[in-house]
C-alpha cells in the first residue's frame, strides 16, 4: 500500500473507531417529543443546497438538524455498514478522547439542538446503526464536530492581491479534500448560512452536521480556511481543546476587514498547544494592503507563516525562509504548491491573476480518487461580495465525482446574508418506523407552511414567503 493509501486507511479507521467508542457510553434515546418551530429553510441555487438558519444557538441548531440532519444519519449508517473488525480494537483507546472536545455552553446547546432536530424529523427507529443495539445519538454528532482534534484535514489554496491581480482586488481560492468515509457525506455538501441573533452572519461550505467552519466567509467579506500542517503533533489529546473548526467560526463571527488578523491572533492564542498541526488562512478584503495571513497551530503552540507579498499559496507545509521557493520540492504538499505557483504566474508577476486563473490552479491540485476526493472548492472576490463554489456530487450516470468536476455556482454576499428569517410550523413527528423520504415517483404536497427537505429529484411547492429555488444544474 502506498503512503497516501496508508494515510487514508488510517484516517478512515480512526473515525470509525471514534464513532464506535460512542456506542460504549451513550444509551439509546427515548422517542421524539413534539417537534419545535424551525427557524430556517433550504433553497437551491444552481444545484447547491443553501441552508439558512436563524436566531439563537438552540434555534439555529434545531433548524440545521431538522432540515438536513437525515444526511448525517444516513452517512453514519453507511459508515457503520462497512465497519471492519479492526476498528473495534481501537475503540477502547479512542473512547477517552471524546470528553476532550471543549465547546462553549452556546455551542453545546447548538449541537444538542441539532441532534434533537434530526431525531424529531426522522424518529428513532429510522436512526438505528447497523450492528449496534442503539440509534445515532448526540455523542456521534459531538465526535464528528471534534474530528479535527484527532485527524488533520484541509488542503490547497491561495490568496492574491495588490499588483498580482487586476485593479489590486483580493482573489482567494480553496479546495477541501477528505477521505470518502461515506458516499452520502461526500454528495451532501451544503452551504450553511448562519444568521445569529448575536455576532456576524457567516456562510460555510461543509458536510452536513458540522457546526464549525473549514471553508467560510462572513458578512464583511472576511474569509477563513483550514489547512493541514506539517508541524509537531501530539501522540494523544492531553487536555480539553476547542476544535479548530470552531475557532475559525468564532473568528468569522467577530472579524471585520480592519481587525481580522488581530481577532485571529487573539482567538488562536487562546487555544494553547494543539494535538494536530494546522494552518489557518485568514483573508480580508483589503486592496493594496496585506490581504492574507497564515497562522499556525500545533503541539508547540501557535505562530505564523512568513509574510507574503501579493501571493500567499498554502497547501500543507509551513512556509519559512526559502521553503516556498523551490520549484519542485519533494512531497505531495510541495508539488501542489508548485502547480499553483506555475498557474498563478509565479515566474511572471506581471500576469494578473483572475477568477479563471484561480479555478485552473485549484483544478490542477484537486483529488478525485475512489476513496479520497475534493468535497468542495471556492473562489471568492470578497471586496466585490462574490463567491463561486462547487461541491462534490454524482454525474448523470451516477458516478460520484469531485467538486471540481462540476461547474461553479456564482453567488453574492447580499444574496446570502439579506435573506428574510422564516419560521416554519411543523406537523407532528412521524410514527416509529415511518420514513420521511418519499418513495420513487411519490411527490407529496406539504401542508401549508411546512417545507420538508425533498429527496433527490423531488420538488416541493414553497410555502408563503419562501424563496422559489432554482432547478439544479445537471
mmCIF file of C-alpha atoms in Angstrom, residues 37-349:
data_model
loop_
_atom_site.group_PDB
_atom_site.id
_atom_site.type_symbol
_atom_site.label_atom_id
_atom_site.label_comp_id
_atom_site.label_asym_id
_atom_site.label_seq_id
_atom_site.Cartn_x
_atom_site.Cartn_y
_atom_site.Cartn_z
ATOM 1 C CA UNK A 37 -40.599 25.500 15.316
ATOM 2 C CA UNK A 38 -37.862 25.554 12.688
ATOM 3 C CA UNK A 39 -36.048 28.854 12.236
ATOM 4 C CA UNK A 40 -34.612 28.166 8.810
ATOM 5 C CA UNK A 41 -35.146 26.997 5.285
ATOM 6 C CA UNK A 42 -33.424 25.431 2.277
ATOM 7 C CA UNK A 43 -33.061 26.978 -1.136
ATOM 8 C CA UNK A 44 -31.311 25.542 -4.183
ATOM 9 C CA UNK A 45 -29.064 27.830 -6.203
ATOM 10 C CA UNK A 46 -27.920 26.148 -9.413
ATOM 11 C CA UNK A 47 -27.683 22.762 -7.738
ATOM 12 C CA UNK A 48 -26.078 23.938 -4.477
ATOM 13 C CA UNK A 49 -28.136 23.429 -1.318
ATOM 14 C CA UNK A 50 -28.097 26.637 0.694
ATOM 15 C CA UNK A 51 -29.286 26.047 4.256
ATOM 16 C CA UNK A 52 -30.291 29.219 6.129
ATOM 17 C CA UNK A 53 -30.609 29.042 9.926
ATOM 18 C CA UNK A 54 -31.610 31.972 12.137
ATOM 19 C CA UNK A 55 -31.710 33.078 15.755
ATOM 20 C CA UNK A 56 -30.249 31.711 18.969
ATOM 21 C CA UNK A 57 -27.777 28.795 19.041
ATOM 22 C CA UNK A 58 -30.638 26.489 20.053
ATOM 23 C CA UNK A 59 -32.850 27.716 17.217
ATOM 24 C CA UNK A 60 -30.103 27.515 14.590
ATOM 25 C CA UNK A 61 -29.036 24.062 15.721
ATOM 26 C CA UNK A 62 -32.567 22.684 15.626
ATOM 27 C CA UNK A 63 -33.132 24.090 12.131
ATOM 28 C CA UNK A 64 -29.873 22.522 10.918
ATOM 29 C CA UNK A 65 -30.819 19.125 12.306
ATOM 30 C CA UNK A 66 -34.419 19.187 11.106
ATOM 31 C CA UNK A 67 -33.681 20.455 7.594
ATOM 32 C CA UNK A 68 -30.670 18.329 6.618
ATOM 33 C CA UNK A 69 -29.763 16.067 9.560
ATOM 34 C CA UNK A 70 -31.018 12.999 7.708
ATOM 35 C CA UNK A 71 -27.868 13.155 5.559
ATOM 36 C CA UNK A 72 -25.668 12.913 8.656
ATOM 37 C CA UNK A 73 -27.620 9.933 9.993
ATOM 38 C CA UNK A 74 -27.631 8.022 6.710
ATOM 39 C CA UNK A 75 -23.936 8.752 6.250
ATOM 40 C CA UNK A 76 -23.159 7.363 9.689
ATOM 41 C CA UNK A 77 -25.255 4.293 8.953
ATOM 42 C CA UNK A 78 -23.264 3.787 5.741
ATOM 43 C CA UNK A 79 -20.055 4.172 7.726
ATOM 44 C CA UNK A 80 -21.007 1.516 10.252
ATOM 45 C CA UNK A 81 -22.253 -0.713 7.460
ATOM 46 C CA UNK A 82 -18.638 -1.105 6.335
ATOM 47 C CA UNK A 83 -17.143 -1.183 9.847
ATOM 48 C CA UNK A 84 -14.142 -3.554 9.775
ATOM 49 C CA UNK A 85 -13.269 -5.704 12.803
ATOM 50 C CA UNK A 86 -10.011 -3.768 13.235
ATOM 51 C CA UNK A 87 -11.964 -0.657 14.263
ATOM 52 C CA UNK A 88 -13.370 -2.356 17.343
ATOM 53 C CA UNK A 89 -9.874 -2.929 18.729
ATOM 54 C CA UNK A 90 -9.206 0.815 18.543
ATOM 55 C CA UNK A 91 -12.450 1.832 20.230
ATOM 56 C CA UNK A 92 -11.305 1.450 23.833
ATOM 57 C CA UNK A 93 -8.181 3.514 23.137
ATOM 58 C CA UNK A 94 -10.036 6.383 21.461
ATOM 59 C CA UNK A 95 -13.118 6.379 23.669
ATOM 60 C CA UNK A 96 -11.403 8.594 26.230
ATOM 61 C CA UNK A 97 -10.839 11.352 23.655
ATOM 62 C CA UNK A 98 -14.496 12.394 23.398
ATOM 63 C CA UNK A 99 -14.506 14.372 26.698
ATOM 64 C CA UNK A 100 -11.511 16.328 25.345
ATOM 65 C CA UNK A 101 -13.753 18.243 22.921
ATOM 66 C CA UNK A 102 -14.238 21.665 24.538
ATOM 67 C CA UNK A 103 -17.186 23.753 23.402
ATOM 68 C CA UNK A 104 -18.838 26.800 24.930
ATOM 69 C CA UNK A 105 -22.262 26.459 26.519
ATOM 70 C CA UNK A 106 -23.789 28.105 23.453
ATOM 71 C CA UNK A 107 -22.012 25.726 21.072
ATOM 72 C CA UNK A 108 -23.088 22.706 23.118
ATOM 73 C CA UNK A 109 -26.648 23.989 23.093
ATOM 74 C CA UNK A 110 -26.493 24.329 19.304
ATOM 75 C CA UNK A 111 -25.119 20.820 18.915
ATOM 76 C CA UNK A 112 -27.737 19.327 21.263
ATOM 77 C CA UNK A 113 -30.481 21.133 19.354
ATOM 78 C CA UNK A 114 -29.127 19.879 16.021
ATOM 79 C CA UNK A 115 -29.427 16.335 17.310
ATOM 80 C CA UNK A 116 -32.984 16.996 18.553
ATOM 81 C CA UNK A 117 -33.901 18.265 15.109
ATOM 82 C CA UNK A 118 -32.589 15.097 13.461
ATOM 83 C CA UNK A 119 -34.408 12.887 15.936
ATOM 84 C CA UNK A 120 -37.695 14.795 15.681
ATOM 85 C CA UNK A 121 -37.576 14.761 11.882
ATOM 86 C CA UNK A 122 -36.709 11.088 11.432
ATOM 87 C CA UNK A 123 -37.893 9.233 14.527
ATOM 88 C CA UNK A 124 -35.502 6.991 16.435
ATOM 89 C CA UNK A 125 -36.465 3.824 14.563
ATOM 90 C CA UNK A 126 -35.021 5.340 11.377
ATOM 91 C CA UNK A 127 -31.747 6.141 13.174
ATOM 92 C CA UNK A 128 -30.679 2.630 14.133
ATOM 93 C CA UNK A 129 -26.997 1.838 13.495
ATOM 94 C CA UNK A 130 -26.197 -1.429 11.686
ATOM 95 C CA UNK A 131 -24.644 -3.977 14.025
ATOM 96 C CA UNK A 132 -25.270 -1.976 17.219
ATOM 97 C CA UNK A 133 -28.144 -2.071 19.662
ATOM 98 C CA UNK A 134 -28.694 1.688 19.587
ATOM 99 C CA UNK A 135 -29.515 4.544 17.269
ATOM 100 C CA UNK A 136 -27.434 7.552 16.246
ATOM 101 C CA UNK A 137 -27.057 9.790 19.294
ATOM 102 C CA UNK A 138 -25.778 13.190 20.328
ATOM 103 C CA UNK A 139 -22.297 11.876 21.108
ATOM 104 C CA UNK A 140 -21.917 10.727 17.485
ATOM 105 C CA UNK A 141 -22.557 14.307 16.439
ATOM 106 C CA UNK A 142 -20.085 15.602 19.037
ATOM 107 C CA UNK A 143 -17.352 13.255 17.764
ATOM 108 C CA UNK A 144 -17.949 14.449 14.194
ATOM 109 C CA UNK A 145 -17.637 18.070 15.302
ATOM 110 C CA UNK A 146 -14.381 17.340 17.141
ATOM 111 C CA UNK A 147 -12.877 15.447 14.230
ATOM 112 C CA UNK A 148 -10.062 17.945 13.611
ATOM 113 C CA UNK A 149 -8.650 17.204 17.081
ATOM 114 C CA UNK A 150 -7.935 13.604 16.149
ATOM 115 C CA UNK A 151 -7.045 13.676 12.447
ATOM 116 C CA UNK A 152 -5.807 16.536 10.293
ATOM 117 C CA UNK A 153 -7.986 17.850 7.445
ATOM 118 C CA UNK A 154 -7.810 20.583 4.851
ATOM 119 C CA UNK A 155 -5.850 21.005 1.628
ATOM 120 C CA UNK A 156 -4.804 23.517 -1.027
ATOM 121 C CA UNK A 157 -5.441 27.164 -1.815
ATOM 122 C CA UNK A 158 -4.034 30.659 -2.294
ATOM 123 C CA UNK A 159 -4.804 34.340 -1.928
ATOM 124 C CA UNK A 160 -3.687 37.083 -4.326
ATOM 125 C CA UNK A 161 -3.928 40.873 -4.128
ATOM 126 C CA UNK A 162 -2.201 44.144 -4.961
ATOM 127 C CA UNK A 163 -0.030 44.082 -8.059
ATOM 128 C CA UNK A 164 -0.739 40.398 -8.635
ATOM 129 C CA UNK A 165 -4.402 40.982 -9.569
ATOM 130 C CA UNK A 166 -6.333 43.309 -11.840
ATOM 131 C CA UNK A 167 -7.032 46.593 -10.049
ATOM 132 C CA UNK A 168 -5.474 45.140 -6.902
ATOM 133 C CA UNK A 169 -8.644 43.284 -5.828
ATOM 134 C CA UNK A 170 -8.382 40.327 -3.480
ATOM 135 C CA UNK A 171 -8.938 36.891 -5.032
ATOM 136 C CA UNK A 172 -8.808 33.820 -2.826
ATOM 137 C CA UNK A 173 -9.329 30.131 -3.591
ATOM 138 C CA UNK A 174 -9.518 26.832 -1.755
ATOM 139 C CA UNK A 175 -10.126 23.085 -2.162
ATOM 140 C CA UNK A 176 -11.141 20.782 0.717
ATOM 141 C CA UNK A 177 -10.050 17.156 0.266
ATOM 142 C CA UNK A 178 -11.060 14.328 2.567
ATOM 143 C CA UNK A 179 -11.332 10.550 2.656
ATOM 144 C CA UNK A 180 -14.614 9.087 1.447
ATOM 145 C CA UNK A 181 -15.938 7.763 4.769
ATOM 146 C CA UNK A 182 -19.470 7.679 3.379
ATOM 147 C CA UNK A 183 -20.734 8.453 -0.145
ATOM 148 C CA UNK A 184 -23.736 10.240 1.413
ATOM 149 C CA UNK A 185 -21.442 12.599 3.316
ATOM 150 C CA UNK A 186 -19.492 13.365 0.145
ATOM 151 C CA UNK A 187 -22.504 14.174 -2.009
ATOM 152 C CA UNK A 188 -24.447 16.095 0.663
ATOM 153 C CA UNK A 189 -22.218 19.160 0.989
ATOM 154 C CA UNK A 190 -24.174 22.286 1.889
ATOM 155 C CA UNK A 191 -23.597 25.998 2.096
ATOM 156 C CA UNK A 192 -24.619 26.640 5.701
ATOM 157 C CA UNK A 193 -25.609 30.291 6.184
ATOM 158 C CA UNK A 194 -25.896 31.188 9.852
ATOM 159 C CA UNK A 195 -27.830 34.327 10.804
ATOM 160 C CA UNK A 196 -27.135 34.507 14.558
ATOM 161 C CA UNK A 197 -29.020 36.713 16.974
ATOM 162 C CA UNK A 198 -25.593 37.905 18.171
ATOM 163 C CA UNK A 199 -22.451 38.106 16.036
ATOM 164 C CA UNK A 200 -21.814 38.363 12.322
ATOM 165 C CA UNK A 201 -23.569 36.201 9.759
ATOM 166 C CA UNK A 202 -21.370 33.538 8.171
ATOM 167 C CA UNK A 203 -21.546 31.189 5.183
ATOM 168 C CA UNK A 204 -19.561 27.941 5.364
ATOM 169 C CA UNK A 205 -19.306 25.137 2.822
ATOM 170 C CA UNK A 206 -19.449 21.960 4.865
ATOM 171 C CA UNK A 207 -20.611 18.387 5.169
ATOM 172 C CA UNK A 208 -23.952 18.129 6.990
ATOM 173 C CA UNK A 209 -23.705 18.081 10.770
ATOM 174 C CA UNK A 210 -20.522 20.136 11.155
ATOM 175 C CA UNK A 211 -21.227 23.320 13.095
ATOM 176 C CA UNK A 212 -17.690 24.708 12.869
ATOM 177 C CA UNK A 213 -16.039 26.088 9.736
ATOM 178 C CA UNK A 214 -13.398 24.709 7.378
ATOM 179 C CA UNK A 215 -14.196 26.992 4.417
ATOM 180 C CA UNK A 216 -16.152 30.161 5.091
ATOM 181 C CA UNK A 217 -16.796 33.869 4.696
ATOM 182 C CA UNK A 218 -18.632 36.395 6.859
ATOM 183 C CA UNK A 219 -20.917 39.308 6.024
ATOM 184 C CA UNK A 220 -17.931 41.700 5.929
ATOM 185 C CA UNK A 221 -16.078 39.568 3.371
ATOM 186 C CA UNK A 222 -13.528 38.119 5.811
ATOM 187 C CA UNK A 223 -12.643 34.526 4.839
ATOM 188 C CA UNK A 224 -11.300 31.642 6.921
ATOM 189 C CA UNK A 225 -9.768 28.399 5.634
ATOM 190 C CA UNK A 226 -8.409 25.346 7.441
ATOM 191 C CA UNK A 227 -5.266 23.602 6.148
ATOM 192 C CA UNK A 228 -3.464 20.523 7.415
ATOM 193 C CA UNK A 229 0.103 21.447 8.502
ATOM 194 C CA UNK A 230 3.429 19.651 8.878
ATOM 195 C CA UNK A 231 4.300 20.856 12.384
ATOM 196 C CA UNK A 232 4.601 18.738 15.503
ATOM 197 C CA UNK A 233 1.653 16.542 16.524
ATOM 198 C CA UNK A 234 0.813 15.019 19.883
ATOM 199 C CA UNK A 235 0.543 11.282 20.369
ATOM 200 C CA UNK A 236 -2.730 11.814 22.213
ATOM 201 C CA UNK A 237 -5.049 14.599 23.372
ATOM 202 C CA UNK A 238 -3.768 15.784 26.747
ATOM 203 C CA UNK A 239 -6.440 18.248 27.840
ATOM 204 C CA UNK A 240 -9.764 19.600 26.570
ATOM 205 C CA UNK A 241 -9.385 21.799 23.482
ATOM 206 C CA UNK A 242 -11.689 23.781 21.246
ATOM 207 C CA UNK A 243 -11.786 22.185 17.765
ATOM 208 C CA UNK A 244 -10.054 24.417 15.199
ATOM 209 C CA UNK A 245 -13.221 24.485 13.073
ATOM 210 C CA UNK A 246 -14.983 26.255 15.951
ATOM 211 C CA UNK A 247 -12.047 28.641 16.378
ATOM 212 C CA UNK A 248 -12.403 29.677 12.721
ATOM 213 C CA UNK A 249 -16.147 30.146 13.169
ATOM 214 C CA UNK A 250 -15.516 32.251 16.270
ATOM 215 C CA UNK A 251 -13.075 34.407 14.276
ATOM 216 C CA UNK A 252 -15.554 34.952 11.445
ATOM 217 C CA UNK A 253 -18.365 35.850 13.846
ATOM 218 C CA UNK A 254 -16.237 38.703 15.237
ATOM 219 C CA UNK A 255 -13.881 39.890 12.487
ATOM 220 C CA UNK A 256 -14.092 42.952 10.268
ATOM 221 C CA UNK A 257 -11.791 43.887 7.400
ATOM 222 C CA UNK A 258 -9.835 46.136 9.763
ATOM 223 C CA UNK A 259 -9.313 43.782 12.701
ATOM 224 C CA UNK A 260 -9.432 40.304 11.125
ATOM 225 C CA UNK A 261 -5.765 39.500 11.814
ATOM 226 C CA UNK A 262 -5.784 40.741 15.400
ATOM 227 C CA UNK A 263 -9.007 38.835 16.127
ATOM 228 C CA UNK A 264 -7.473 35.679 14.651
ATOM 229 C CA UNK A 265 -4.306 36.153 16.697
ATOM 230 C CA UNK A 266 -6.377 36.584 19.860
ATOM 231 C CA UNK A 267 -8.578 33.536 19.232
ATOM 232 C CA UNK A 268 -5.717 31.212 18.288
ATOM 233 C CA UNK A 269 -3.507 32.366 21.165
ATOM 234 C CA UNK A 270 -6.269 31.138 23.460
ATOM 235 C CA UNK A 271 -6.026 27.638 22.001
ATOM 236 C CA UNK A 272 -2.744 26.569 23.572
ATOM 237 C CA UNK A 273 -0.774 23.611 22.137
ATOM 238 C CA UNK A 274 -2.988 21.589 19.789
ATOM 239 C CA UNK A 275 -2.837 17.828 19.159
ATOM 240 C CA UNK A 276 -2.754 18.183 15.361
ATOM 241 C CA UNK A 277 -0.830 20.568 13.102
ATOM 242 C CA UNK A 278 -2.860 23.149 11.194
ATOM 243 C CA UNK A 279 -2.602 26.357 9.243
ATOM 244 C CA UNK A 280 -5.492 28.809 9.427
ATOM 245 C CA UNK A 281 -5.581 31.200 6.471
ATOM 246 C CA UNK A 282 -7.457 34.425 7.194
ATOM 247 C CA UNK A 283 -8.226 36.690 4.236
ATOM 248 C CA UNK A 284 -9.604 40.220 4.404
ATOM 249 C CA UNK A 285 -10.947 42.434 1.590
ATOM 250 C CA UNK A 286 -8.117 44.975 1.715
ATOM 251 C CA UNK A 287 -6.904 46.026 -1.739
ATOM 252 C CA UNK A 288 -3.306 47.222 -1.870
ATOM 253 C CA UNK A 289 -2.502 46.019 1.668
ATOM 254 C CA UNK A 290 -1.642 42.673 3.223
ATOM 255 C CA UNK A 291 -4.798 40.716 2.450
ATOM 256 C CA UNK A 292 -3.916 37.241 3.749
ATOM 257 C CA UNK A 293 -2.119 35.938 6.790
ATOM 258 C CA UNK A 294 -1.468 32.268 7.573
ATOM 259 C CA UNK A 295 -1.461 31.290 11.240
ATOM 260 C CA UNK A 296 -0.068 28.030 12.609
ATOM 261 C CA UNK A 297 -1.345 25.839 15.399
ATOM 262 C CA UNK A 298 0.361 22.644 16.577
ATOM 263 C CA UNK A 299 1.840 20.842 19.575
ATOM 264 C CA UNK A 300 4.289 23.731 20.090
ATOM 265 C CA UNK A 301 1.568 26.371 20.273
ATOM 266 C CA UNK A 302 0.664 28.994 17.681
ATOM 267 C CA UNK A 303 2.698 31.038 15.192
ATOM 268 C CA UNK A 304 2.618 32.353 11.612
ATOM 269 C CA UNK A 305 3.995 31.563 8.182
ATOM 270 C CA UNK A 306 6.379 34.079 6.681
ATOM 271 C CA UNK A 307 4.552 37.128 5.330
ATOM 272 C CA UNK A 308 3.699 37.091 1.629
ATOM 273 C CA UNK A 309 3.689 39.976 -0.844
ATOM 274 C CA UNK A 310 0.741 39.789 -3.196
ATOM 275 C CA UNK A 311 0.512 35.979 -3.433
ATOM 276 C CA UNK A 312 0.123 33.614 -0.471
ATOM 277 C CA UNK A 313 -0.023 29.947 -1.506
ATOM 278 C CA UNK A 314 -0.997 27.494 1.212
ATOM 279 C CA UNK A 315 -1.012 23.722 0.877
ATOM 280 C CA UNK A 316 0.117 21.569 3.826
ATOM 281 C CA UNK A 317 3.664 22.629 4.705
ATOM 282 C CA UNK A 318 4.851 25.584 6.738
ATOM 283 C CA UNK A 319 6.371 28.464 4.782
ATOM 284 C CA UNK A 320 9.666 29.580 6.288
ATOM 285 C CA UNK A 321 12.617 31.161 4.542
ATOM 286 C CA UNK A 322 13.176 29.590 1.122
ATOM 287 C CA UNK A 323 10.894 26.551 1.597
ATOM 288 C CA UNK A 324 8.307 28.140 -0.691
ATOM 289 C CA UNK A 325 10.730 28.978 -3.481
ATOM 290 C CA UNK A 326 11.871 25.533 -4.622
ATOM 291 C CA UNK A 327 10.212 24.814 -7.992
ATOM 292 C CA UNK A 328 9.583 21.113 -7.351
ATOM 293 C CA UNK A 329 10.476 20.160 -3.790
ATOM 294 C CA UNK A 330 9.807 16.638 -2.610
ATOM 295 C CA UNK A 331 6.490 15.746 -1.079
ATOM 296 C CA UNK A 332 2.890 15.960 -2.279
ATOM 297 C CA UNK A 333 2.237 19.257 -0.477
ATOM 298 C CA UNK A 334 5.160 20.940 -2.188
ATOM 299 C CA UNK A 335 4.222 19.509 -5.571
ATOM 300 C CA UNK A 336 0.745 21.009 -5.197
ATOM 301 C CA UNK A 337 2.353 24.277 -4.104
ATOM 302 C CA UNK A 338 4.474 24.303 -7.268
ATOM 303 C CA UNK A 339 1.481 23.563 -9.515
ATOM 304 C CA UNK A 340 -0.470 26.509 -8.083
ATOM 305 C CA UNK A 341 2.588 28.743 -8.379
ATOM 306 C CA UNK A 342 3.043 27.893 -12.047
ATOM 307 C CA UNK A 343 -0.596 28.573 -12.919
ATOM 308 C CA UNK A 344 -0.599 31.826 -10.960
ATOM 309 C CA UNK A 345 2.391 33.093 -12.897
ATOM 310 C CA UNK A 346 4.958 32.818 -10.121
ATOM 311 C CA UNK A 347 7.641 33.352 -12.761
ATOM 312 C CA UNK A 348 5.748 36.255 -14.366
ATOM 313 C CA UNK A 349 4.417 38.620 -11.681
#
